[in-house]
Amino acid sequence: MTRIFVNGTGEADNSYYAAPVETGLSAIHFTVDSLAKAVHNFLYNGTDAAVTGTPSFNSSGGIFTDNTSYLTTAFSETTEMTFFVIGKLVSVGTTGACFFSNGGAQAGVFGTNLYATATTGITFSSTRNNAGTNTSAGASISGNVNTNWALYVCQATATGNTVRNITTGASASNNLGSTKVISSGQIRIGANYTSTYDGQTQVLAYIGHNAALTEAEIQQWITRLRKYAAGRGITI
């Protein structure tokens, strides 16, 4: 029997989530409690993620190690995208850590990434073409304290790339390049496609839309995700 749940408390693998916004919705992952729950795509008839290595899970989220233990979702790039991630940095390692990424999946294209190379400062990038040259077009919040829990909203739109830390109110944009460049490779949670990074992140939830959501639609998700996190004892 299929069970619909609204606030992210269901456990059954055949459950699906009644999302507040469905425009371009492609992936809903609550990476908590168990591997079975984490890999499940709570989108109705959604394709589940694949696991590599042995990420660990508890009531506060999954702990992922770049290039060792991560999930590969069914989310593929489009020209416009919106992502929601609840997470924090566990360890920057020697080079950094990815919250989500498909960077390195295609030669010459940087992909779409939310990553940190230090305990402060976080960057969202999604490849754009600038005067005939591909650029990562990274948008960076320089003072972001990555070891704190936060809700991040990332968008790649016709006008550029934007990252917002909803918890602190900080944001950054990069409008370099007039054209979004699509990269192959499905989005991974907790890793990219290269050996660049070796840090760890903890992720409670990941939602991906193949669309540029409106501010009203974003606010609907923010309200829902804050309620979900609060139920786990996490303030975002």
XYZ file of C-alpha atoms in Angstrom:
236
model
C 0.000 0.000 0.000
C 1.360 3.388 -0.960
C 1.440 5.923 1.867
C 1.499 9.685 1.307
C 3.191 11.721 4.029
C 3.498 15.462 4.242
C 6.191 16.332 6.756
C 8.920 13.838 6.051
C 8.263 11.276 8.761
C 7.411 8.204 6.692
C 9.801 5.293 6.516
C 8.397 2.818 4.008
C 10.330 2.505 0.755
C 7.084 2.723 -1.241
C 6.080 6.049 0.326
C 6.107 9.298 -1.561
C 6.182 12.871 -0.383
C 3.401 15.405 -0.997
C 5.686 18.214 -2.133
C 4.509 21.831 -1.772
C 5.823 22.613 -5.283
C 5.954 20.151 -8.176
C 7.249 22.339 -11.023
C 10.147 20.438 -12.589
C 10.535 18.297 -9.460
C 12.956 15.417 -10.107
C 14.438 14.277 -6.784
C 13.459 14.260 -3.113
C 15.868 12.554 -0.723
C 15.678 12.497 3.061
C 19.110 11.066 3.832
C 18.420 10.063 7.421
C 18.070 7.006 9.666
C 19.001 4.293 7.176
C 20.445 3.569 3.767
C 17.079 2.267 2.557
C 15.435 5.607 3.331
C 18.328 7.699 1.987
C 18.449 6.108 -1.462
C 14.670 6.290 -1.891
C 13.429 9.073 -4.160
C 10.242 10.273 -2.456
C 8.978 11.751 -5.724
C 5.966 9.797 -6.975
C 7.352 7.150 -9.363
C 10.801 8.661 -8.881
C 13.999 6.738 -9.605
C 16.002 5.842 -6.507
C 19.645 6.778 -5.950
C 22.552 4.339 -6.136
C 24.978 3.977 -3.239
C 28.766 3.804 -3.421
C 30.774 2.814 -0.357
C 29.352 2.888 3.161
C 27.887 6.255 4.127
C 26.553 6.260 7.685
C 23.104 7.414 8.762
C 21.491 8.629 11.959
C 18.471 10.730 12.929
C 20.328 13.921 11.942
C 21.294 12.872 8.419
C 23.752 10.916 6.337
C 27.499 11.405 6.603
C 29.194 11.239 3.210
C 32.883 11.119 2.283
C 33.925 12.485 -1.096
C 34.892 9.793 -3.614
C 34.449 7.066 -1.004
C 30.889 6.991 0.365
C 28.079 8.840 -1.438
C 24.788 8.591 -3.342
C 24.261 9.078 -7.076
C 20.785 10.454 -7.711
C 18.686 10.297 -10.863
C 18.865 14.092 -11.258
C 20.281 15.295 -14.592
C 21.107 18.896 -15.511
C 18.854 21.225 -17.466
C 19.254 24.880 -18.416
C 17.412 26.029 -15.281
C 17.521 24.323 -11.871
C 16.662 24.904 -8.219
C 18.127 22.915 -5.328
C 17.357 22.778 -1.615
C 19.882 21.222 0.776
C 19.909 20.955 4.557
C 23.452 20.145 5.604
C 26.713 21.012 7.296
C 30.421 20.353 6.878
C 31.791 17.557 9.063
C 35.411 17.716 7.913
C 37.072 19.752 5.200
C 39.743 17.057 4.826
C 42.854 18.186 2.995
C 41.130 19.699 -0.041
C 37.408 20.225 0.595
C 34.010 18.563 0.433
C 30.934 18.513 -1.822
C 27.359 18.700 -0.593
C 26.158 17.802 -4.081
C 27.902 17.718 -7.454
C 28.323 16.241 -10.908
C 31.647 18.003 -11.408
C 34.158 15.958 -13.367
C 31.540 13.834 -15.117
C 32.316 15.461 -18.470
C 35.673 16.749 -19.667
C 35.821 20.504 -20.180
C 32.608 21.169 -18.268
C 32.624 22.069 -14.581
C 29.175 20.717 -13.799
C 26.859 21.846 -11.004
C 28.239 21.880 -7.477
C 27.735 23.050 -3.901
C 31.073 22.711 -2.137
C 33.459 24.055 0.494
C 37.261 24.109 0.507
C 37.583 25.459 4.071
C 35.533 25.643 7.250
C 34.311 29.075 6.147
C 33.080 30.021 2.694
C 30.734 28.012 0.487
C 30.350 28.059 -3.310
C 27.606 27.105 -5.738
C 28.678 26.792 -9.361
C 27.024 25.662 -12.575
C 28.890 25.855 -15.879
C 28.188 28.809 -18.160
C 29.703 29.927 -21.451
C 31.437 33.307 -21.327
C 32.547 34.650 -24.717
C 33.157 31.144 -26.040
C 34.889 29.790 -22.930
C 33.318 27.587 -20.286
C 33.441 28.981 -16.761
C 32.292 27.527 -13.456
C 30.562 30.851 -12.642
C 30.906 30.198 -8.920
C 28.794 32.196 -6.472
C 30.504 32.235 -3.062
C 29.364 33.282 0.421
C 32.772 34.103 1.843
C 31.920 34.229 5.555
C 29.677 31.186 5.671
C 30.366 28.977 8.708
C 30.142 25.595 7.017
C 30.169 23.511 10.207
C 26.793 24.959 11.236
C 23.527 23.452 10.071
C 21.945 25.508 7.300
C 19.300 25.397 4.611
C 20.818 26.306 1.242
C 18.846 27.300 -1.840
C 20.833 27.170 -5.084
C 19.600 28.272 -8.496
C 20.977 28.181 -12.021
C 18.764 30.377 -14.185
C 18.836 32.310 -17.438
C 20.504 35.202 -15.621
C 23.198 33.336 -13.676
C 23.926 31.320 -10.527
C 22.773 32.140 -7.002
C 23.333 30.570 -3.581
C 21.384 31.548 -0.461
C 21.940 30.497 3.139
C 18.375 30.768 4.378
C 19.470 30.214 7.976
C 21.746 33.265 8.088
C 20.224 35.358 5.308
C 23.501 35.573 3.376
C 23.575 35.171 -0.403
C 25.796 35.514 -3.448
C 25.369 35.554 -7.224
C 27.523 35.158 -10.312
C 26.099 36.393 -13.621
C 29.165 35.677 -15.757
C 28.330 34.071 -19.074
C 25.148 34.316 -21.088
C 24.486 30.609 -21.697
C 24.107 27.654 -19.332
C 26.271 24.709 -20.425
C 24.745 21.309 -19.705
C 27.012 18.701 -18.153
C 26.473 14.963 -18.328
C 26.541 12.924 -15.159
C 23.788 12.692 -12.578
C 24.025 14.701 -9.374
C 25.772 12.986 -6.471
C 25.067 13.688 -2.814
C 28.316 13.945 -0.881
C 30.793 13.685 -3.768
C 31.778 14.732 -7.268
C 33.200 12.636 -10.130
C 36.887 13.313 -9.499
C 39.416 12.754 -6.720
C 39.624 16.502 -6.072
C 38.020 16.476 -2.619
C 38.305 14.168 0.392
C 36.210 15.882 3.077
C 32.928 14.901 4.742
C 29.481 16.460 4.767
C 26.322 15.640 6.673
C 23.116 16.035 4.678
C 19.609 15.834 6.084
C 17.650 16.539 2.896
C 18.230 17.170 -0.822
C 15.550 18.344 -3.270
C 16.173 19.028 -6.960
C 13.923 20.818 -9.471
C 14.633 21.091 -13.183
C 13.168 24.588 -13.176
C 13.820 28.108 -11.886
C 11.274 28.276 -9.076
C 9.647 31.586 -8.231
C 10.271 33.228 -4.865
C 6.770 32.251 -3.761
C 7.491 28.620 -4.622
C 10.857 28.759 -2.836
C 9.201 30.117 0.292
C 6.774 27.193 0.312
C 9.710 24.771 0.406
C 11.510 26.826 3.049
C 8.501 26.643 5.363
C 8.172 22.905 4.832
C 11.865 22.118 5.267
C 12.191 24.208 8.406
C 9.333 22.229 9.914
C 10.960 18.970 8.866
C 14.330 19.933 10.348
C 12.723 21.103 13.579
C 11.186 17.670 13.942
C 14.740 16.335 13.933
C 15.912 18.848 16.544
C 17.717 21.010 13.964
C 17.088 24.745 13.651
C 17.556 26.193 10.184
